Short mmCIF file of C-alpha atoms and ligand atoms in Angstrom, two decimals:
data_model
loop_
_atom_site.label_atom_id
_atom_site.label_comp_id
_atom_site.label_asym_id
_atom_site.label_seq_id
_atom_site.Cartn_x
_atom_site.Cartn_y
_atom_site.Cartn_z
CA MET A 1 -15.49 10.74 -5.63
CA THR A 2 -19.15 12.29 -5.52
CA ARG A 3 -20.41 15.43 -5.09
CA SER A 4 -20.77 14.66 -1.07
CA ASP A 5 -23.89 12.81 -1.97
CA GLY A 6 -22.68 9.32 -0.21
CA THR A 7 -21.95 8.50 2.69
CA GLY A 8 -20.50 5.01 1.62
CA ALA A 9 -16.68 3.46 1.24
CA GLY A 10 -15.60 5.48 -1.69
CA GLU A 11 -18.05 8.34 -1.07
CA ALA A 12 -15.90 11.60 -0.60
CA HIS A 13 -17.52 14.24 1.50
CA GLY A 14 -18.57 17.76 0.41
CA GLY A 15 -16.17 20.41 1.51
CA SER A 16 -13.39 21.32 3.86
CA ALA A 17 -12.86 18.68 6.84
CA PRO A 18 -15.00 17.72 9.89
CA GLY A 19 -13.64 20.04 12.27
CA ALA A 20 -10.55 20.93 10.18
CA ARG A 21 -9.32 24.87 10.92
CA PRO A 22 -8.61 26.15 7.20
CA ALA A 23 -5.56 25.42 5.96
CA THR A 24 -2.50 27.81 6.11
CA SER A 25 -2.29 30.40 3.75
CA ALA A 26 -0.32 28.19 1.50
CA PRO A 27 -0.62 28.84 -2.92
CA ALA A 28 -3.39 27.22 -5.05
CA ALA A 29 -1.75 24.71 -5.32
CA VAL A 30 -2.19 23.34 -1.41
CA ARG A 31 -4.93 25.68 -0.76
CA GLY A 32 -7.86 23.27 -2.69
CA GLY A 33 -10.73 25.27 -5.27
CA GLY A 34 -10.80 24.54 -8.91
CA GLY A 35 -9.11 21.11 -10.48
CA PRO A 36 -9.68 19.18 -13.86
CA ALA A 37 -13.43 18.02 -13.94
CA SER A 38 -11.53 14.59 -15.22
CA PHE A 39 -11.10 13.45 -11.52
CA HIS A 40 -14.58 13.39 -11.30
CA ALA A 41 -15.83 10.81 -14.19
CA MET A 42 -12.16 8.88 -13.24
CA TRP A 43 -12.62 8.20 -10.22
CA ASP A 44 -16.89 7.19 -10.85
CA GLU A 45 -15.29 5.40 -12.98
CA LEU A 46 -13.21 3.37 -10.47
CA ARG A 47 -15.54 3.23 -7.65
CA PRO A 48 -17.67 0.42 -8.77
CA ILE A 49 -14.63 -1.83 -9.70
CA GLY A 50 -14.24 -4.80 -6.46
CA ARG A 51 -16.28 -3.27 -3.74
CA HIS A 52 -17.80 -5.41 -2.27
CA ALA A 53 -21.89 -4.98 -1.29
CA ASP A 54 -22.21 -5.76 2.05
CA SER A 55 -19.11 -3.52 3.61
CA GLY A 56 -18.86 -1.49 1.26
CA GLY A 57 -15.10 -2.65 1.01
CA TYR A 58 -12.67 -3.40 -1.65
CA ARG A 59 -10.92 -6.43 -2.29
CA ARG A 60 -8.57 -6.06 -5.55
CA PHE A 61 -6.99 -8.36 -4.84
CA ALA A 62 -3.32 -9.31 -7.52
CA TRP A 63 -4.14 -11.41 -11.03
CA THR A 64 -7.90 -11.52 -9.58
CA GLY A 65 -10.59 -9.84 -12.38
CA ALA A 66 -11.34 -7.30 -10.00
CA ASP A 67 -7.78 -6.60 -10.51
CA ALA A 68 -7.72 -7.22 -14.10
CA ASP A 69 -10.99 -4.84 -14.73
CA CYS A 70 -8.76 -2.45 -13.06
CA ARG A 71 -6.14 -2.29 -14.79
CA ALA A 72 -8.34 -2.09 -18.14
CA TRP A 73 -9.38 1.23 -16.24
CA PHE A 74 -6.20 2.28 -16.42
CA ARG A 75 -4.86 1.51 -19.41
CA ALA A 76 -8.12 2.90 -21.32
CA GLN A 77 -7.28 6.51 -19.36
CA ALA A 78 -3.53 7.00 -20.61
CA GLU A 79 -4.91 5.45 -24.23
CA SER A 80 -7.74 7.81 -24.07
CA ARG A 81 -4.72 10.61 -23.43
CA GLY A 82 -2.11 9.71 -26.03
CA LEU A 83 -0.43 8.20 -23.57
CA ALA A 84 2.35 5.14 -24.67
CA TYR A 85 0.76 2.62 -22.74
CA GLU A 86 3.39 -0.18 -21.57
CA VAL A 87 3.21 -3.26 -19.12
CA ASP A 88 6.43 -3.93 -17.97
CA ARG A 89 8.43 -7.40 -16.93
CA ASN A 90 6.43 -7.62 -13.34
CA GLY A 91 3.18 -6.80 -14.75
CA ASN A 92 3.76 -3.22 -13.15
CA GLN A 93 1.35 -0.45 -15.52
CA TRP A 94 3.32 2.44 -17.08
CA ALA A 95 1.48 5.59 -19.67
CA TRP A 96 4.94 7.72 -21.14
CA LEU A 97 4.64 10.76 -22.48
CA GLY A 98 7.88 11.98 -24.30
CA ASP A 99 10.78 9.72 -24.24
CA PRO A 100 10.47 6.17 -21.92
CA LEU A 101 14.22 5.38 -23.26
CA ALA A 102 15.70 9.08 -22.99
CA GLY A 103 16.10 8.39 -19.24
CA ASP A 104 15.90 11.27 -16.70
CA ALA A 105 12.08 10.79 -16.77
CA VAL A 106 9.63 12.48 -14.05
CA VAL A 107 7.12 9.10 -12.88
CA THR A 108 4.36 9.95 -10.36
CA GLY A 109 1.62 7.29 -9.95
CA SER A 110 0.89 4.83 -6.76
CA HIS A 111 -1.12 0.99 -6.67
CA LEU A 112 -5.36 0.70 -7.42
CA ASP A 113 -5.15 -2.88 -5.64
CA SER A 114 -6.05 -2.86 -1.84
CA VAL A 115 -5.79 -4.89 1.76
CA PRO A 116 -9.68 -7.22 1.78
CA ASP A 117 -12.18 -4.50 2.16
CA GLY A 118 -9.95 -2.08 1.53
CA GLY A 119 -11.09 2.40 1.51
CA ALA A 120 -11.07 3.50 -2.05
CA PHE A 121 -8.11 5.96 -1.41
CA ASP A 122 -5.30 4.02 -0.60
CA GLY A 123 -3.59 3.10 -3.49
CA PRO A 124 -6.16 4.63 -5.95
CA LEU A 125 -6.31 8.57 -5.43
CA GLY A 126 -2.52 8.28 -6.11
CA VAL A 127 -3.34 6.52 -9.61
CA VAL A 128 -6.61 8.90 -10.19
CA SER A 129 -4.78 12.54 -8.34
CA SER A 130 -1.94 11.80 -11.57
CA PHE A 131 -4.18 11.73 -14.72
CA ALA A 132 -5.88 14.72 -13.50
CA ALA A 133 -2.75 16.79 -12.89
CA LEU A 134 -2.04 15.53 -16.48
CA ASP A 135 -4.90 16.85 -18.13
CA GLU A 136 -4.28 19.83 -14.80
CA LEU A 137 -0.82 20.62 -16.60
CA ARG A 138 -2.71 20.45 -20.39
CA ALA A 139 -5.24 22.47 -19.29
CA ARG A 140 -2.91 25.33 -18.03
CA GLY A 141 -1.55 25.28 -21.05
CA ALA A 142 1.54 24.40 -19.15
CA ALA A 143 4.98 23.51 -21.44
CA LEU A 144 4.99 19.68 -21.69
CA THR A 145 5.82 20.12 -25.37
CA PRO A 146 9.08 19.75 -25.76
CA LEU A 147 9.04 17.91 -22.26
CA THR A 148 12.59 18.82 -20.49
CA ARG A 149 11.88 15.77 -18.66
CA PRO A 150 9.19 12.41 -20.38
CA LEU A 151 6.44 12.37 -17.91
CA ALA A 152 5.02 8.84 -17.00
CA ILE A 153 2.07 7.94 -14.62
CA THR A 154 2.37 3.91 -12.79
CA ASN A 155 0.08 1.12 -11.44
CA PHE A 156 2.63 -1.07 -9.19
CA GLY A 157 0.85 -4.30 -9.18
CA ASP A 158 0.27 -5.48 -5.41
CA GLU A 159 1.54 -3.72 -3.59
CA GLU A 160 -0.98 -4.39 0.05
CA GLY A 161 0.11 -7.80 -0.57
CA ALA A 162 -3.20 -8.76 0.11
CA ARG A 163 -3.24 -12.03 -1.78
CA PHE A 164 0.42 -13.84 -1.17
CA GLY A 165 0.90 -12.43 1.83
CA LEU A 166 4.33 -10.37 0.80
CA ALA A 167 3.46 -5.87 -0.22
CA CYS A 168 5.27 -4.38 -2.96
CA VAL A 169 5.77 -7.58 -4.42
CA GLY A 170 5.66 -5.03 -8.68
CA SER A 171 7.97 -2.56 -7.08
CA ARG A 172 10.60 -5.31 -4.94
CA LEU A 173 10.84 -7.30 -8.34
CA ALA A 174 11.27 -4.62 -10.55
CA ALA A 175 13.80 -3.21 -7.65
CA GLY A 176 15.50 -6.55 -7.53
CA GLN A 177 13.99 -7.10 -3.40
CA LEU A 178 12.40 -9.72 -4.34
CA THR A 179 13.60 -12.86 -6.69
CA LYS A 180 11.66 -14.89 -9.02
CA GLU A 181 12.73 -17.97 -6.43
CA LYS A 182 10.81 -16.86 -4.09
CA ALA A 183 8.02 -15.11 -5.78
CA TYR A 184 7.44 -18.30 -7.33
CA GLU A 185 6.98 -19.67 -3.39
CA LEU A 186 4.04 -16.83 -3.04
CA ARG A 187 1.01 -18.53 -2.44
CA ASP A 188 -2.47 -18.20 -1.30
CA ALA A 189 -5.32 -18.98 0.39
CA ASP A 190 -5.96 -21.45 -2.02
CA GLY A 191 -2.68 -22.91 -2.80
CA THR A 192 -2.78 -20.47 -6.30
CA THR A 193 0.98 -19.59 -6.67
CA LEU A 194 2.18 -15.95 -7.72
CA PRO A 195 3.13 -17.80 -11.47
CA GLN A 196 0.01 -19.44 -12.06
CA ALA A 197 -2.25 -16.40 -11.78
CA MET A 198 0.03 -14.38 -12.64
CA GLU A 199 -0.37 -17.22 -15.51
CA ARG A 200 -3.99 -17.26 -15.49
CA ALA A 201 -4.33 -13.10 -15.54
CA GLY A 202 -2.29 -13.83 -18.73
CA TYR A 203 1.20 -12.54 -17.68
CA ASP A 204 4.30 -14.42 -18.68
CA PRO A 205 5.24 -15.66 -14.99
CA ASP A 206 9.01 -16.18 -16.65
CA ALA A 207 10.02 -12.89 -17.33
CA ILE A 208 9.64 -11.09 -13.27
CA GLY A 209 12.56 -10.53 -12.25
CA ALA A 210 14.55 -6.84 -11.11
CA ASP A 211 14.30 -4.56 -13.69
CA PRO A 212 17.80 -2.48 -13.13
CA GLU A 213 17.37 -0.71 -16.55
CA ARG A 214 13.93 0.68 -15.93
CA LEU A 215 14.67 2.45 -12.75
CA ALA A 216 17.57 3.86 -14.18
CA ARG A 217 15.50 5.43 -16.74
CA ILE A 218 13.98 6.78 -13.60
CA GLY A 219 14.79 10.05 -12.11
CA ALA A 220 12.67 11.11 -9.81
CA PHE A 221 9.15 9.40 -8.37
CA VAL A 222 6.51 10.95 -6.67
CA GLU A 223 3.83 9.16 -5.51
CA LEU A 224 0.83 11.34 -3.91
CA HIS A 225 -0.97 9.04 -1.23
CA VAL A 226 -3.99 9.46 0.97
CA GLU A 227 -2.52 10.67 4.87
CA GLN A 228 -3.09 6.78 7.17
CA GLY A 229 -3.75 8.99 10.16
CA ARG A 230 -4.29 12.58 10.90
CA ALA A 231 -1.70 14.94 11.09
CA LEU A 232 -2.56 17.16 8.26
CA ASP A 233 -5.88 17.04 10.47
CA LEU A 234 -4.29 18.17 13.52
CA SER A 235 -1.65 21.21 11.50
CA GLY A 236 -5.32 22.86 9.74
CA ASP A 237 -3.85 21.47 6.08
CA ARG A 238 -4.08 19.65 2.91
CA VAL A 239 -1.28 18.48 1.57
CA GLY A 240 1.73 17.07 3.17
CA ILE A 241 5.19 15.63 2.16
CA ALA A 242 6.38 12.37 3.77
CA SER A 243 10.03 12.58 5.82
CA ALA A 244 10.52 8.60 6.11
CA ILE A 245 8.24 5.43 6.94
CA TRP A 246 9.51 3.60 9.76
CA PRO A 247 10.80 -0.02 9.42
CA HIS A 248 7.73 -2.62 9.60
CA GLY A 249 8.12 -6.07 8.97
CA ARG A 250 5.23 -9.37 8.80
CA TRP A 251 6.35 -12.77 10.78
CA ARG A 252 4.09 -16.32 10.72
CA PHE A 253 4.07 -17.74 13.74
CA ASP A 254 2.76 -21.44 13.56
CA PHE A 255 1.47 -22.84 16.64
CA HIS A 256 1.48 -26.75 16.21
CA GLY A 257 -1.32 -28.75 19.02
CA GLU A 258 -3.11 -31.13 18.97
CA ALA A 259 -5.98 -31.95 17.12
CA ASN A 260 -9.44 -33.36 19.81
CA HIS A 261 -13.06 -33.42 20.05
CA ALA A 262 -14.22 -30.40 21.80
CA GLY A 263 -17.11 -31.78 24.27
CA THR A 264 -15.12 -34.96 25.54
CA THR A 265 -11.71 -33.77 25.77
CA ARG A 266 -10.25 -32.87 29.38
CA LEU A 267 -9.33 -29.94 29.50
CA VAL A 268 -5.95 -31.27 31.30
CA ASP A 269 -5.07 -33.47 28.26
CA ARG A 270 -5.71 -30.27 26.41
CA ARG A 271 -3.14 -29.60 24.25
CA ASP A 272 -4.78 -26.24 22.79
CA PRO A 273 -2.86 -23.92 19.55
CA MET A 274 -5.34 -20.95 20.26
CA LEU A 275 -4.59 -20.23 24.20
CA THR A 276 -0.57 -19.55 23.28
CA TYR A 277 -1.86 -17.90 20.67
CA ALA A 278 -4.27 -15.61 22.24
CA ALA A 279 -0.98 -14.57 24.77
CA THR A 280 0.89 -13.97 21.64
CA VAL A 281 -1.86 -11.53 21.32
CA LEU A 282 -1.75 -10.11 24.50
CA ALA A 283 1.83 -10.76 24.15
CA ALA A 284 1.96 -7.88 21.38
CA ARG A 285 -0.12 -5.24 22.69
CA GLN A 286 1.62 -5.14 25.60
CA GLU A 287 5.45 -4.89 24.16
CA ALA A 288 4.60 -2.55 21.63
CA ALA A 289 2.24 0.15 24.37
CA LEU A 290 5.32 -0.97 26.66
CA ALA A 291 8.15 0.49 23.76
CA GLY A 292 6.08 3.31 21.95
CA ALA A 293 5.65 0.77 18.63
CA VAL A 294 2.62 -0.97 17.57
CA ALA A 295 2.04 -4.56 16.68
CA THR A 296 -0.99 -5.90 15.37
CA PHE A 297 -1.96 -9.96 14.27
CA GLY A 298 -4.64 -9.20 11.88
CA LYS A 299 -4.45 -12.30 9.96
CA ILE A 300 -5.25 -16.25 11.75
CA ALA A 301 -5.52 -19.40 9.93
CA VAL A 302 -6.68 -21.21 11.79
CA GLU A 303 -6.70 -25.62 11.27
CA PRO A 304 -8.97 -27.48 10.78
CA ASN A 305 -11.12 -25.09 11.99
CA GLY A 306 -14.18 -26.25 13.55
CA VAL A 307 -16.28 -25.45 15.82
CA ASN A 308 -16.26 -28.97 17.99
CA ALA A 309 -12.53 -29.29 17.40
CA ILE A 310 -9.94 -28.30 19.49
CA PRO A 311 -7.49 -26.71 16.74
CA SER A 312 -4.46 -28.75 15.71
CA LEU A 313 -2.61 -24.88 13.98
CA VAL A 314 -3.26 -21.91 14.72
CA ARG A 315 -1.62 -19.37 12.11
CA GLY A 316 -0.82 -16.18 12.99
CA TRP A 317 -0.01 -13.24 11.84
CA LEU A 318 2.15 -10.38 13.08
CA ASP A 319 2.96 -6.89 11.47
CA SER A 320 4.83 -4.30 13.42
CA ARG A 321 6.39 -1.28 13.97
CA ALA A 322 8.54 1.33 15.40
CA ALA A 323 10.01 4.82 14.32
CA ASP A 324 13.55 2.90 14.57
CA GLN A 325 15.26 -0.55 14.04
CA ALA A 326 16.24 -0.72 17.07
CA THR A 327 13.09 -0.35 18.95
CA LEU A 328 11.69 -2.52 16.14
CA ASP A 329 13.90 -5.65 17.34
CA THR A 330 12.41 -5.49 20.37
CA VAL A 331 9.43 -5.44 19.78
CA VAL A 332 9.53 -8.31 18.04
CA THR A 333 12.52 -10.37 20.25
CA ALA A 334 9.90 -9.26 23.67
CA VAL A 335 6.70 -11.23 21.49
CA GLU A 336 8.26 -13.75 20.83
CA LYS A 337 10.14 -14.72 23.73
CA ALA A 338 6.69 -14.40 25.63
CA ALA A 339 5.05 -16.68 22.93
CA ARG A 340 8.09 -19.39 23.61
CA GLU A 341 7.50 -19.00 27.20
CA GLN A 342 3.73 -19.92 27.08
CA ALA A 343 4.07 -22.58 24.24
CA GLY A 344 6.04 -23.93 26.64
CA ARG A 345 3.26 -23.52 29.18
CA ASP A 346 0.54 -25.07 26.69
CA GLY A 347 2.67 -27.70 25.51
CA ILE A 348 2.77 -26.42 22.23
CA ASP A 349 5.08 -26.37 19.08
CA LEU A 350 6.06 -22.49 18.01
CA ASP A 351 7.56 -22.23 14.46
CA VAL A 352 8.19 -18.28 13.85
CA VAL A 353 8.68 -17.27 10.26
CA ARG A 354 9.32 -13.83 8.83
CA GLU A 355 7.92 -13.90 6.09
CA SER A 356 8.82 -10.45 4.42
CA PHE A 357 10.99 -7.33 6.05
CA THR A 358 10.99 -3.53 5.00
CA PRO A 359 14.22 -0.98 6.92
CA VAL A 360 13.76 2.80 7.28
CA VAL A 361 13.12 4.81 4.35
CA GLU A 362 14.57 8.43 4.48
CA PHE A 363 13.42 9.96 1.73
CA GLU A 364 15.93 11.67 -0.50
CA HIS A 365 16.40 15.79 1.33
CA ALA A 366 16.82 16.71 -1.06
CA LEU A 367 13.66 15.94 -4.13
CA ARG A 368 12.11 16.17 -0.97
CA ASP A 369 12.77 20.03 -0.61
CA GLU A 370 12.13 20.62 -4.10
CA LEU A 371 8.68 19.75 -3.48
CA ASN A 372 8.50 21.96 -0.82
CA ARG A 373 10.24 24.74 -1.99
CA ILE A 374 8.45 24.75 -5.86
CA LEU A 375 4.65 24.26 -3.15
CA GLY A 376 5.58 27.40 -1.65
CA GLY A 377 7.96 26.82 0.88
CA ALA A 378 5.63 26.32 3.69
CA VAL A 379 4.51 21.96 3.25
CA PRO A 380 4.23 20.36 6.94
CA VAL A 381 6.60 17.42 6.76
CA LEU A 382 5.51 14.43 8.57
CA GLY A 383 6.70 10.56 9.01
CA THR A 384 4.27 8.01 8.40
CA GLY A 385 4.52 3.87 9.81
CA ALA A 386 2.37 2.58 6.00
CA GLY A 387 4.86 1.14 3.74
CA HIS A 388 4.55 2.10 0.27
CA ASP A 389 6.34 1.42 -3.13
CA ALA A 390 7.36 4.96 -3.27
CA GLY A 391 9.21 3.27 0.44
CA ILE A 392 11.00 0.46 -1.94
CA LEU A 393 11.75 2.46 -4.91
CA SER A 394 13.29 4.41 -2.81
CA ALA A 395 16.60 2.69 -2.64
CA ALA A 396 17.27 3.07 -6.07
CA VAL A 397 15.56 6.12 -7.17
CA PRO A 398 15.13 9.84 -5.84
CA THR A 399 11.38 9.52 -4.42
CA ALA A 400 9.17 11.27 -2.85
CA MET A 401 5.51 11.34 -1.03
CA LEU A 402 2.97 13.85 -0.96
CA PHE A 403 0.42 12.72 1.58
CA VAL A 404 -4.16 13.91 0.73
CA ARG A 405 -5.38 15.37 4.34
CA ASN A 406 -7.72 11.73 5.76
CA PRO A 407 -9.52 14.35 8.58
CA THR A 408 -10.80 11.18 10.09
CA GLY A 409 -7.07 9.01 9.33
CA VAL A 410 -8.47 5.59 8.98
CA SER A 411 -7.41 3.75 6.36
CA HIS A 412 -7.45 -0.15 5.60
CA SER A 413 -11.24 -0.10 6.10
CA PRO A 414 -14.74 0.89 4.20
CA ARG A 415 -14.75 4.33 6.33
CA GLU A 416 -10.96 5.53 4.22
CA PHE A 417 -11.90 8.71 2.87
CA ALA A 418 -11.14 11.98 2.01
CA ALA A 419 -12.58 15.75 0.98
CA GLU A 420 -13.43 17.17 -2.46
CA ASP A 421 -11.24 19.77 -1.73
CA ASP A 422 -8.17 18.49 0.05
CA CYS A 423 -8.73 15.68 -2.76
CA THR A 424 -7.97 18.55 -5.66
CA ALA A 425 -5.59 20.53 -3.32
CA GLY A 426 -3.86 17.34 -4.22
CA VAL A 427 -4.69 17.12 -7.86
CA LEU A 428 -3.00 21.03 -7.69
CA ALA A 429 -0.16 20.33 -6.07
CA LEU A 430 0.77 17.30 -7.70
CA ALA A 431 0.88 19.14 -11.01
CA ASP A 432 2.97 21.57 -10.58
CA VAL A 433 5.46 19.77 -9.01
CA LEU A 434 5.41 17.22 -12.10
CA GLU A 435 5.61 20.51 -13.87
CA GLY A 436 8.47 21.88 -11.63
CA LEU A 437 10.14 19.14 -12.18
CA ALA A 438 9.81 17.85 -15.52
CA CYS A 439 8.63 20.81 -17.70
CA ARG A 440 11.98 23.40 -16.30
O1 HGY B 501 0.64 -2.38 4.92
C1 HGY B 501 1.22 -1.06 4.47
O2 HGY B 501 2.07 0.15 5.10
C2 HGY B 501 0.55 -1.07 3.23
O3 HGY B 501 -0.95 -0.16 3.44
N1 HGY B 501 0.49 -1.99 2.24
MN1 MN B 502 -2.64 0.21 1.92
MN1 MN B 503 -1.23 2.42 -0.49
#
């Protein structure tokens, strides 16, 4: 986050968000202002890692060089603060203050990986704010010693699933929602498997698997995240608390046609899967609009992918999300039905595979309300269509989320940003929450 001297990706703009009304009269924790200088230093160090010069977006994919650099940055932050650093069996990073084995720990953190050409804040804002919140607590002289509960900061690996196609791999493995066998089946576009990538990055893939003992030692997990929407901008608040995460999933549609010459094959003789794919994309938009849901075909792979060749195979990935399970099921069923009908007309064979699914997450009310009480009771509570590690962990651990205002709502884009004062308000709110939970 810079002092508004930049305009590219990752450059937060100084001052309050454009067009926002002054924040409600909330306590200092969410009013903004102040906050540790360490945030700027960490942000400046992290910003260049994995950033693509042309797009200004981030390409921090699991078990790549950029991921390794982010991990090295996390370890340096932990050790420079005298925190006990460790990596768990699934490659998630942990920085501890207090006894990691004592139990009932208060844990905060997020992820450092990105979607292709993602923004600077999705993930890193939560990790940087966690270290900055600890610095704030120490600056306040909060009674961190003796802590009434151990405190930890985490970086969960491969949250976006950009390389291997499954989101939240690190937290799903830990929570037992992804088996070692299924994880071993994951492979990237070059055919590299997840275990091969982990091994090349210096991690032992044989160790991966559920980590119930570790999760049992967590009393509360709080993830701070940039809002991926405009609810806070519209309400004029800097910080919000999550109520729920929409159910969502990823489905792979394989349209099998017949390769042929683009210049010599008559239209009537073609079995062109691209046509069926195109009709399916339009059907997805139509069904989502009808149901008040969302559906996106954002990724496609074409074989042989030649300008002058009718494809033999078109693979399209559908991401669909809705406020409730029934609506999501309705949309996906309708899209698959439309795709199969069009495939019949086009002479195409269609396979549909559900590659990942996350049921609705209702964050635990007791912890959600505790956060609001700590922050003065007037913090807006809002749902989200974005998945998070906190959503995965919520099945095993009391979890909550803090959102920081995003004035445009844009995310998964180099244009994602958050204003400096709002980031500071997030740090102060997280510091209050950690103090309220771990330093009773
Ligand atoms: O896809 C998501 O909602 C998250 O960014 N992984
Ligand atoms: Mn994301
Ligand atoms: Mn995220």
